[in-house]
Tab-separated table of C-alpha atoms in Angstrom:
chain	number	residue	atom	x	y	z
K	1	MET	CA	59.797	176.386	53.799
K	2	GLU	CA	56.799	174.190	53.043
K	3	PRO	CA	57.350	171.233	50.695
K	4	ALA	CA	56.099	171.414	47.120
K	5	LEU	CA	52.546	170.122	47.037
K	6	VAL	CA	52.063	166.754	45.335
K	7	HIS	CA	48.512	165.665	44.511
K	8	PRO	CA	48.808	162.408	42.550
K	9	VAL	CA	45.081	161.516	42.588
K	10	THR	CA	42.145	163.319	40.960
K	11	ILE	CA	38.405	162.868	41.321
K	12	ASP	CA	38.418	161.114	37.937
K	13	ASP	CA	40.823	158.540	39.388
K	14	VAL	CA	38.440	157.993	42.307
K	15	LEU	CA	35.423	157.538	40.031
K	16	ALA	CA	37.406	155.053	37.926
K	17	ALA	CA	38.418	153.146	41.063
K	18	GLU	CA	34.793	152.986	42.182
K	19	ALA	CA	33.811	151.483	38.837
K	20	ARG	CA	36.562	148.849	39.133
K	21	ILE	CA	35.792	147.759	42.685
K	22	ARG	CA	31.987	147.822	42.516
K	23	PRO	CA	31.560	144.384	40.875
K	24	PHE	CA	33.396	142.883	43.862
K	25	LEU	CA	32.490	145.115	46.820
K	26	PRO	CA	28.975	146.361	47.644
K	27	VAL	CA	28.458	149.744	49.289
K	28	THR	CA	29.030	149.437	53.052
K	29	PRO	CA	26.374	150.672	55.504
K	30	LEU	CA	26.312	154.204	56.901
K	31	ARG	CA	24.274	154.170	60.084
K	32	GLU	CA	23.079	156.474	62.829
K	33	TYR	CA	22.642	154.993	66.307
K	34	ALA	CA	20.614	156.879	68.902
K	35	PRO	CA	22.659	155.455	71.830
K	36	LEU	CA	25.888	156.556	70.118
K	37	ASN	CA	24.527	160.087	69.649
K	38	LEU	CA	23.696	160.184	73.350
K	39	ALA	CA	27.126	158.856	74.318
K	40	VAL	CA	28.907	161.521	72.263
K	41	GLY	CA	26.548	164.276	73.399
K	42	ASP	CA	26.504	168.003	72.573
K	43	GLY	CA	23.664	167.482	70.105
K	44	ILE	CA	25.977	165.811	67.572
K	45	THR	CA	24.493	163.423	65.030
K	46	VAL	CA	27.046	160.664	64.397
K	47	LEU	CA	26.928	158.601	61.221
K	48	LEU	CA	29.203	155.579	61.335
K	49	LYS	CA	30.632	154.166	58.092
K	50	HIS	CA	30.936	150.406	58.550
K	51	GLU	CA	34.157	149.396	56.811
K	52	ASN	CA	34.304	146.594	59.375
K	53	HIS	CA	31.658	144.927	57.175
K	54	GLN	CA	34.098	144.460	54.297
K	55	PRO	CA	35.073	140.850	53.410
K	56	THR	CA	38.439	141.308	55.164
K	57	ASN	CA	36.839	143.366	57.979
K	58	ALA	CA	38.761	146.506	56.968
K	59	PHE	CA	38.673	149.295	54.369
K	60	LYS	CA	42.046	148.355	52.893
K	61	VAL	CA	40.445	145.758	50.650
K	62	ARG	CA	39.235	148.766	48.609
K	63	ASN	CA	42.805	150.002	48.214
K	64	ALA	CA	44.083	146.587	47.224
K	65	LEU	CA	41.327	145.862	44.728
K	66	SER	CA	41.694	149.310	43.156
K	67	ALA	CA	45.446	148.800	42.721
K	68	LEU	CA	45.394	145.208	41.470
K	69	SER	CA	42.487	145.731	39.084
K	70	ASN	CA	44.412	148.516	37.339
K	71	LEU	CA	47.609	146.519	36.749
K	72	PRO	CA	48.643	145.754	33.161
K	73	ALA	CA	48.599	142.133	32.022
K	74	ASP	CA	52.363	141.562	32.350
K	75	ALA	CA	52.356	142.804	35.965
K	76	ARG	CA	49.428	140.522	36.794
K	77	ARG	CA	51.344	137.537	35.470
K	78	ARG	CA	54.472	138.387	37.484
K	79	GLY	CA	52.521	138.911	40.695
K	80	VAL	CA	52.700	141.495	43.466
K	81	VAL	CA	54.452	141.868	46.792
K	82	ALA	CA	53.932	144.085	49.806
K	83	ALA	CA	55.023	144.496	53.398
K	84	SER	CA	52.218	144.496	55.938
K	85	ARG	CA	51.383	143.749	59.550
K	86	GLY	CA	47.787	142.881	58.711
K	87	ASN	CA	45.004	144.724	56.901
K	88	HIS	CA	46.923	145.769	53.772
K	89	GLY	CA	48.178	142.214	53.388
K	90	LEU	CA	44.707	140.778	53.926
K	91	GLY	CA	43.273	143.160	51.342
K	92	LEU	CA	45.873	142.246	48.734
K	93	ALA	CA	45.461	138.530	49.402
K	94	TRP	CA	41.681	138.791	48.967
K	95	ALA	CA	41.927	140.956	45.847
K	96	GLY	CA	44.574	138.648	44.366
K	97	LYS	CA	42.280	135.666	44.900
K	98	MET	CA	39.398	137.475	43.195
K	99	LEU	CA	41.504	138.531	40.199
K	100	GLY	CA	43.796	135.516	39.873
K	101	ILE	CA	46.959	137.503	40.647
K	102	PRO	CA	49.766	135.864	42.695
K	103	VAL	CA	50.356	137.758	45.953
K	104	THR	CA	53.322	137.654	48.333
K	105	ILE	CA	53.055	139.355	51.730
K	106	CYS	CA	56.165	140.041	53.832
K	107	VAL	CA	55.676	140.214	57.594
K	108	PRO	CA	58.159	140.406	60.477
K	109	HIS	CA	58.747	137.367	62.691
K	110	ASN	CA	56.638	138.780	65.540
K	111	ASN	CA	53.521	139.404	63.444
K	112	ASN	CA	50.041	138.567	64.702
K	113	LEU	CA	49.425	134.835	64.185
K	114	ASP	CA	45.719	135.242	63.376
K	115	LYS	CA	46.497	137.669	60.561
K	116	ASN	CA	49.215	135.380	59.206
K	117	ILE	CA	46.757	132.476	59.110
K	118	ALA	CA	44.130	134.620	57.358
K	119	ILE	CA	46.608	135.826	54.724
K	120	ARG	CA	47.719	132.263	53.991
K	121	GLY	CA	44.112	131.088	53.985
K	122	LEU	CA	43.354	133.497	51.133
K	123	GLY	CA	46.060	131.825	49.051
K	124	ALA	CA	48.865	134.355	49.367
K	125	ARG	CA	52.497	133.389	49.947
K	126	LEU	CA	53.574	134.617	53.382
K	127	VAL	CA	57.246	135.472	53.929
K	128	GLU	CA	58.139	135.830	57.615
K	129	ARG	CA	61.445	137.647	57.797
K	130	GLY	CA	62.879	140.615	59.668
K	131	ARG	CA	62.565	142.068	63.145
K	132	ASP	CA	59.940	144.711	62.406
K	133	TYR	CA	57.835	146.305	59.670
K	134	ASP	CA	60.771	148.370	58.382
K	135	GLU	CA	62.816	145.232	57.778
K	136	ALA	CA	59.802	143.549	56.142
K	137	ILE	CA	59.733	146.425	53.637
K	138	GLY	CA	63.353	145.651	52.814
K	139	VAL	CA	62.473	141.987	52.277
K	140	ALA	CA	59.653	142.974	49.909
K	141	GLN	CA	62.008	145.182	47.933
K	142	SER	CA	64.515	142.354	47.622
K	143	LEU	CA	61.762	140.166	46.109
K	144	VAL	CA	61.012	142.896	43.575
K	145	GLU	CA	64.645	142.738	42.479
K	146	GLU	CA	65.042	138.947	42.679
K	147	GLU	CA	61.697	137.768	41.284
K	148	GLY	CA	60.410	140.712	39.267
K	149	LEU	CA	57.353	141.170	41.478
K	150	VAL	CA	55.412	144.445	41.479
K	151	CYS	CA	55.441	146.276	44.810
K	152	ILE	CA	52.086	147.612	46.027
K	153	HIS	CA	52.882	150.100	48.781
K	154	SER	CA	50.181	150.553	51.405
K	155	THR	CA	50.185	154.349	50.944
K	156	ASN	CA	52.544	155.609	48.217
K	157	ASN	CA	50.442	154.360	45.336
K	158	ALA	CA	47.916	156.465	43.425
K	159	ASP	CA	45.496	153.567	42.858
K	160	VAL	CA	45.618	152.700	46.568
K	161	ILE	CA	44.596	156.247	47.501
K	162	ALA	CA	41.883	156.311	44.829
K	163	GLY	CA	40.478	153.118	46.331
K	164	ALA	CA	40.490	154.593	49.826
K	165	ALA	CA	38.746	157.706	48.535
K	166	THR	CA	35.736	155.608	47.532
K	167	VAL	CA	34.859	155.449	51.246
K	168	THR	CA	34.033	159.167	51.264
K	169	LEU	CA	32.462	159.038	47.805
K	170	GLU	CA	29.976	156.497	49.138
K	171	MET	CA	29.380	158.467	52.333
K	172	LEU	CA	28.486	161.676	50.526
K	173	LYS	CA	26.112	159.822	48.218
K	174	GLN	CA	24.471	158.109	51.195
K	175	TYR	CA	24.163	161.295	53.258
K	176	PRO	CA	24.865	164.579	51.439
K	177	GLU	CA	24.079	166.691	54.550
K	178	PHE	CA	27.335	166.096	56.451
K	179	ASP	CA	28.819	169.106	58.223
K	180	ALA	CA	32.113	167.409	59.069
K	181	LEU	CA	34.158	164.219	58.801
K	182	VAL	CA	36.562	162.981	61.480
K	183	ILE	CA	39.040	160.442	60.103
K	184	ALA	CA	41.898	158.503	61.692
K	185	VAL	CA	45.316	158.672	60.040
K	186	GLY	CA	47.903	155.906	59.816
K	187	GLY	CA	49.365	156.394	56.355
K	188	GLY	CA	46.576	158.818	55.519
K	189	SER	CA	44.915	157.217	52.486
K	190	VAL	CA	41.309	157.532	53.722
K	191	CYS	CA	41.805	161.082	54.956
K	192	ALA	CA	43.598	162.235	51.812
K	193	GLY	CA	40.880	160.535	49.791
K	194	ALA	CA	38.219	162.419	51.737
K	195	ILE	CA	39.873	165.736	50.891
K	196	ILE	CA	40.024	164.837	47.182
K	197	VAL	CA	36.353	163.834	47.058
K	198	ALA	CA	35.069	166.701	49.194
K	199	LYS	CA	36.853	169.264	47.004
K	200	ASP	CA	34.559	168.306	44.099
K	201	PHE	CA	31.365	167.226	45.857
K	202	ARG	CA	31.231	169.201	49.132
K	203	PRO	CA	33.972	171.861	49.357
K	204	ASP	CA	32.271	173.368	52.424
K	205	ILE	CA	32.570	170.210	54.538
K	206	ALA	CA	35.063	170.341	57.442
K	207	ILE	CA	37.607	167.515	57.584
K	208	TYR	CA	39.490	166.684	60.779
K	209	ALA	CA	42.349	164.198	61.036
K	210	VAL	CA	43.162	162.133	64.127
K	211	GLN	CA	46.385	160.320	64.957
K	212	ALA	CA	47.509	158.308	67.973
K	213	GLU	CA	49.417	160.402	70.494
K	214	GLY	CA	52.198	157.822	70.644
K	215	ALA	CA	52.527	157.672	66.851
K	216	SER	CA	52.134	161.285	65.839
K	217	ALA	CA	54.689	161.791	63.057
K	218	ILE	CA	52.192	162.954	60.443
K	219	HIS	CA	50.321	165.130	62.938
K	220	ASP	CA	53.586	166.720	64.053
K	221	SER	CA	54.654	167.207	60.441
K	222	TRP	CA	51.330	168.856	59.601
K	223	ARG	CA	51.791	171.339	62.423
K	224	ALA	CA	55.453	171.967	61.601
K	225	ARG	CA	54.597	172.317	57.883
K	226	ARG	CA	57.505	170.042	57.009
K	227	PRO	CA	57.989	166.255	57.006
K	228	LEU	CA	59.284	164.804	60.264
K	229	THR	CA	60.288	161.278	61.269
K	230	THR	CA	60.090	159.798	64.743
K	231	ALA	CA	62.355	157.080	66.139
K	232	SER	CA	59.411	155.008	67.381
K	233	ALA	CA	55.632	154.696	67.299
K	234	THR	CA	54.051	153.319	70.451
K	235	THR	CA	50.299	152.745	70.522
K	236	ILE	CA	47.702	150.003	70.910
K	237	ALA	CA	46.470	151.002	67.439
K	238	ASP	CA	48.900	149.077	65.245
K	239	GLY	CA	47.091	150.347	62.153
K	240	LEU	CA	48.160	153.876	63.097
K	241	ALA	CA	51.727	153.041	64.158
K	242	THR	CA	53.621	154.996	61.488
K	243	ARG	CA	56.822	156.967	62.054
K	244	SER	CA	56.968	159.256	59.031
K	245	THR	CA	54.968	161.040	56.369
K	246	TYR	CA	54.185	159.588	52.947
K	247	GLU	CA	54.713	161.523	49.733
K	248	TYR	CA	51.384	160.522	48.199
K	249	THR	CA	49.263	161.688	51.145
K	250	TYR	CA	51.201	164.330	53.066
K	251	SER	CA	50.752	167.219	50.645
K	252	THR	CA	47.016	166.559	50.351
K	253	LEU	CA	46.684	166.528	54.142
K	254	LEU	CA	48.809	169.660	54.427
K	255	ASP	CA	46.594	171.490	51.975
K	256	GLY	CA	43.111	170.276	52.885
K	257	LEU	CA	42.483	169.724	56.607
K	258	ASP	CA	40.551	171.984	58.942
K	259	ASP	CA	42.521	170.638	61.906
K	260	PHE	CA	44.651	167.696	63.019
K	261	ILE	CA	44.558	166.346	66.578
K	262	THR	CA	45.910	163.415	68.569
K	263	VAL	CA	44.217	161.043	71.012
K	264	ASN	CA	45.823	158.798	73.597
K	265	ASP	CA	45.468	155.047	73.954
K	266	GLU	CA	42.940	155.247	76.771
K	267	GLU	CA	40.724	157.496	74.653
K	268	ILE	CA	40.981	154.954	71.836
K	269	ALA	CA	40.082	152.105	74.216
K	270	ASP	CA	37.126	154.118	75.551
K	271	ALA	CA	35.917	154.641	71.980
K	272	MET	CA	36.129	150.889	71.318
K	273	ARG	CA	33.963	150.238	74.372
K	274	ILE	CA	31.471	152.941	73.350
K	275	ILE	CA	31.146	151.542	69.832
K	276	TYR	CA	30.481	148.054	71.141
K	277	ALA	CA	28.033	149.219	73.807
K	278	THR	CA	26.017	151.488	71.491
K	279	THR	CA	26.169	149.643	68.147
K	280	HIS	CA	27.198	146.063	69.065
K	281	ASN	CA	29.952	146.248	66.458
K	282	LEU	CA	33.474	145.051	67.117
K	283	CYS	CA	36.305	147.359	66.093
K	284	GLU	CA	40.082	147.386	66.267
K	285	PRO	CA	41.885	150.284	67.998
K	286	ALA	CA	42.659	152.046	64.710
K	287	GLY	CA	39.013	151.638	63.766
K	288	ALA	CA	37.884	153.464	66.915
K	289	ALA	CA	40.347	156.366	66.683
K	290	GLY	CA	37.990	158.448	64.549
K	291	LEU	CA	35.294	158.323	67.241
K	292	ALA	CA	37.904	159.101	69.903
K	293	GLY	CA	38.813	162.176	67.871
K	294	LEU	CA	35.182	163.238	67.560
K	295	ILE	CA	34.744	162.989	71.324
K	296	ARG	CA	37.843	165.164	71.776
K	297	LEU	CA	36.385	167.673	69.253
K	298	ARG	CA	32.771	167.540	70.400
K	299	GLN	CA	32.559	171.079	71.799
K	300	ARG	CA	33.732	172.461	68.452
K	301	LEU	CA	31.272	170.234	66.576
K	302	GLN	CA	28.267	170.878	68.810
K	303	GLY	CA	24.997	170.285	66.949
K	304	LYS	CA	26.773	169.138	63.770
K	305	ARG	CA	26.177	166.110	61.555
K	306	VAL	CA	29.471	164.233	61.615
K	307	GLY	CA	30.734	161.217	59.713
K	308	VAL	CA	33.177	158.775	61.317
K	309	VAL	CA	34.762	155.828	59.525
K	310	LEU	CA	34.967	152.577	61.485
K	311	THR	CA	37.975	151.493	59.433
K	312	GLY	CA	38.255	147.893	60.622
K	313	SER	CA	37.579	145.244	63.239
K	314	ASN	CA	40.662	143.000	63.120
K	315	VAL	CA	41.560	143.304	66.781
K	316	ASP	CA	43.696	140.599	68.368
K	317	TRP	CA	42.306	138.631	71.301
K	318	ASP	CA	44.705	139.934	73.968
K	319	THR	CA	44.015	143.574	73.085
K	320	LEU	CA	40.277	142.954	73.030
K	321	LYS	CA	40.367	141.305	76.468
K	322	SER	CA	42.333	144.235	77.866
K	323	VAL	CA	39.911	146.776	76.418
K	324	VAL	CA	36.797	144.957	77.605
K	325	SER	CA	38.198	144.453	81.102
K	326	GLY	CA	39.397	148.038	81.350
K	327	ARG	CA	42.973	146.931	82.050
K	328	PRO	CA	45.908	148.872	80.551
K	329	CYS	CA	46.486	147.683	76.983
K	330	THR	CA	49.741	146.318	75.621
K	331	ARG	CA	51.139	148.826	73.161
K	332	VAL	CA	52.664	148.067	69.806
K	333	ASN	CA	56.094	149.668	69.578
K	334	THR	CA	57.518	150.134	66.103
K	335	ARG	CA	61.164	151.216	66.272
K	336	ARG	CA	63.616	152.137	63.619
K	337	VAL	CA	66.251	149.438	63.177
K	338	LEU	CA	69.594	151.123	62.515
């Protein structure tokens, strides 16, 4: 039996989020590159949404700013906390600095040093505790109970999803002629947001989701029509390394996608190289997964005008060197700690 559908975000929520974030975040570019069209082939026109041009180099600053700007005064005074391995934490730290809200980010001991430095540099308190992301979530929850902080989940938060949906809202205003969107899924906020926006503005547009083959819990759940959890998520795309579905996005994905596919790590690495070679933009593995999905789908999308979101560019140095050199990449492995 399929789960009861939960749709916590409406188009009015998205429009309100856009109004809140616009004083802080300009519209990001949507660009067509002739070399990228040629690389993808099959007569496809590719329009790349440059979320790598955000102040934290990733779309999640939208989510964070949408959530923090909608907090009541007492919550702003108490401050917020979240678990993150990178982009969500960076987004909250930046938004907290803009709005004068204290931010605490919980990361595991093995977190990327560059991201830790960036989070601290934005003025957030960084708590390094736990063996993995799951344990960092537990640490964040303990701070909610001990210090009265407000938890801002990276996915299960209506204002977070409304913020992510502004990506598609901008895209459809910039280029109303899209035939399809191909969007990578980690927690699913951008993809769920695209479905919400398209339902009101372009109900005929096709929306395809892409997940990493080694971290395919949401993809597998979509096909099974019931939530599933995996014991591990192994992929170079740490932004996609999730092991379960999320209540606030799963039902929207279940109800609104044209298809859901997976791509492997080599396809993701190839897409990173293609993006750099054809646009001279840096991207992280999760940021390239949408293009990898389009390349996998290109026969089905022959001759179409397709939007792809370059979700971020916060790639660590070792992964970037491996991708550029063509060597096998070190995979992030997120395991359940029992």
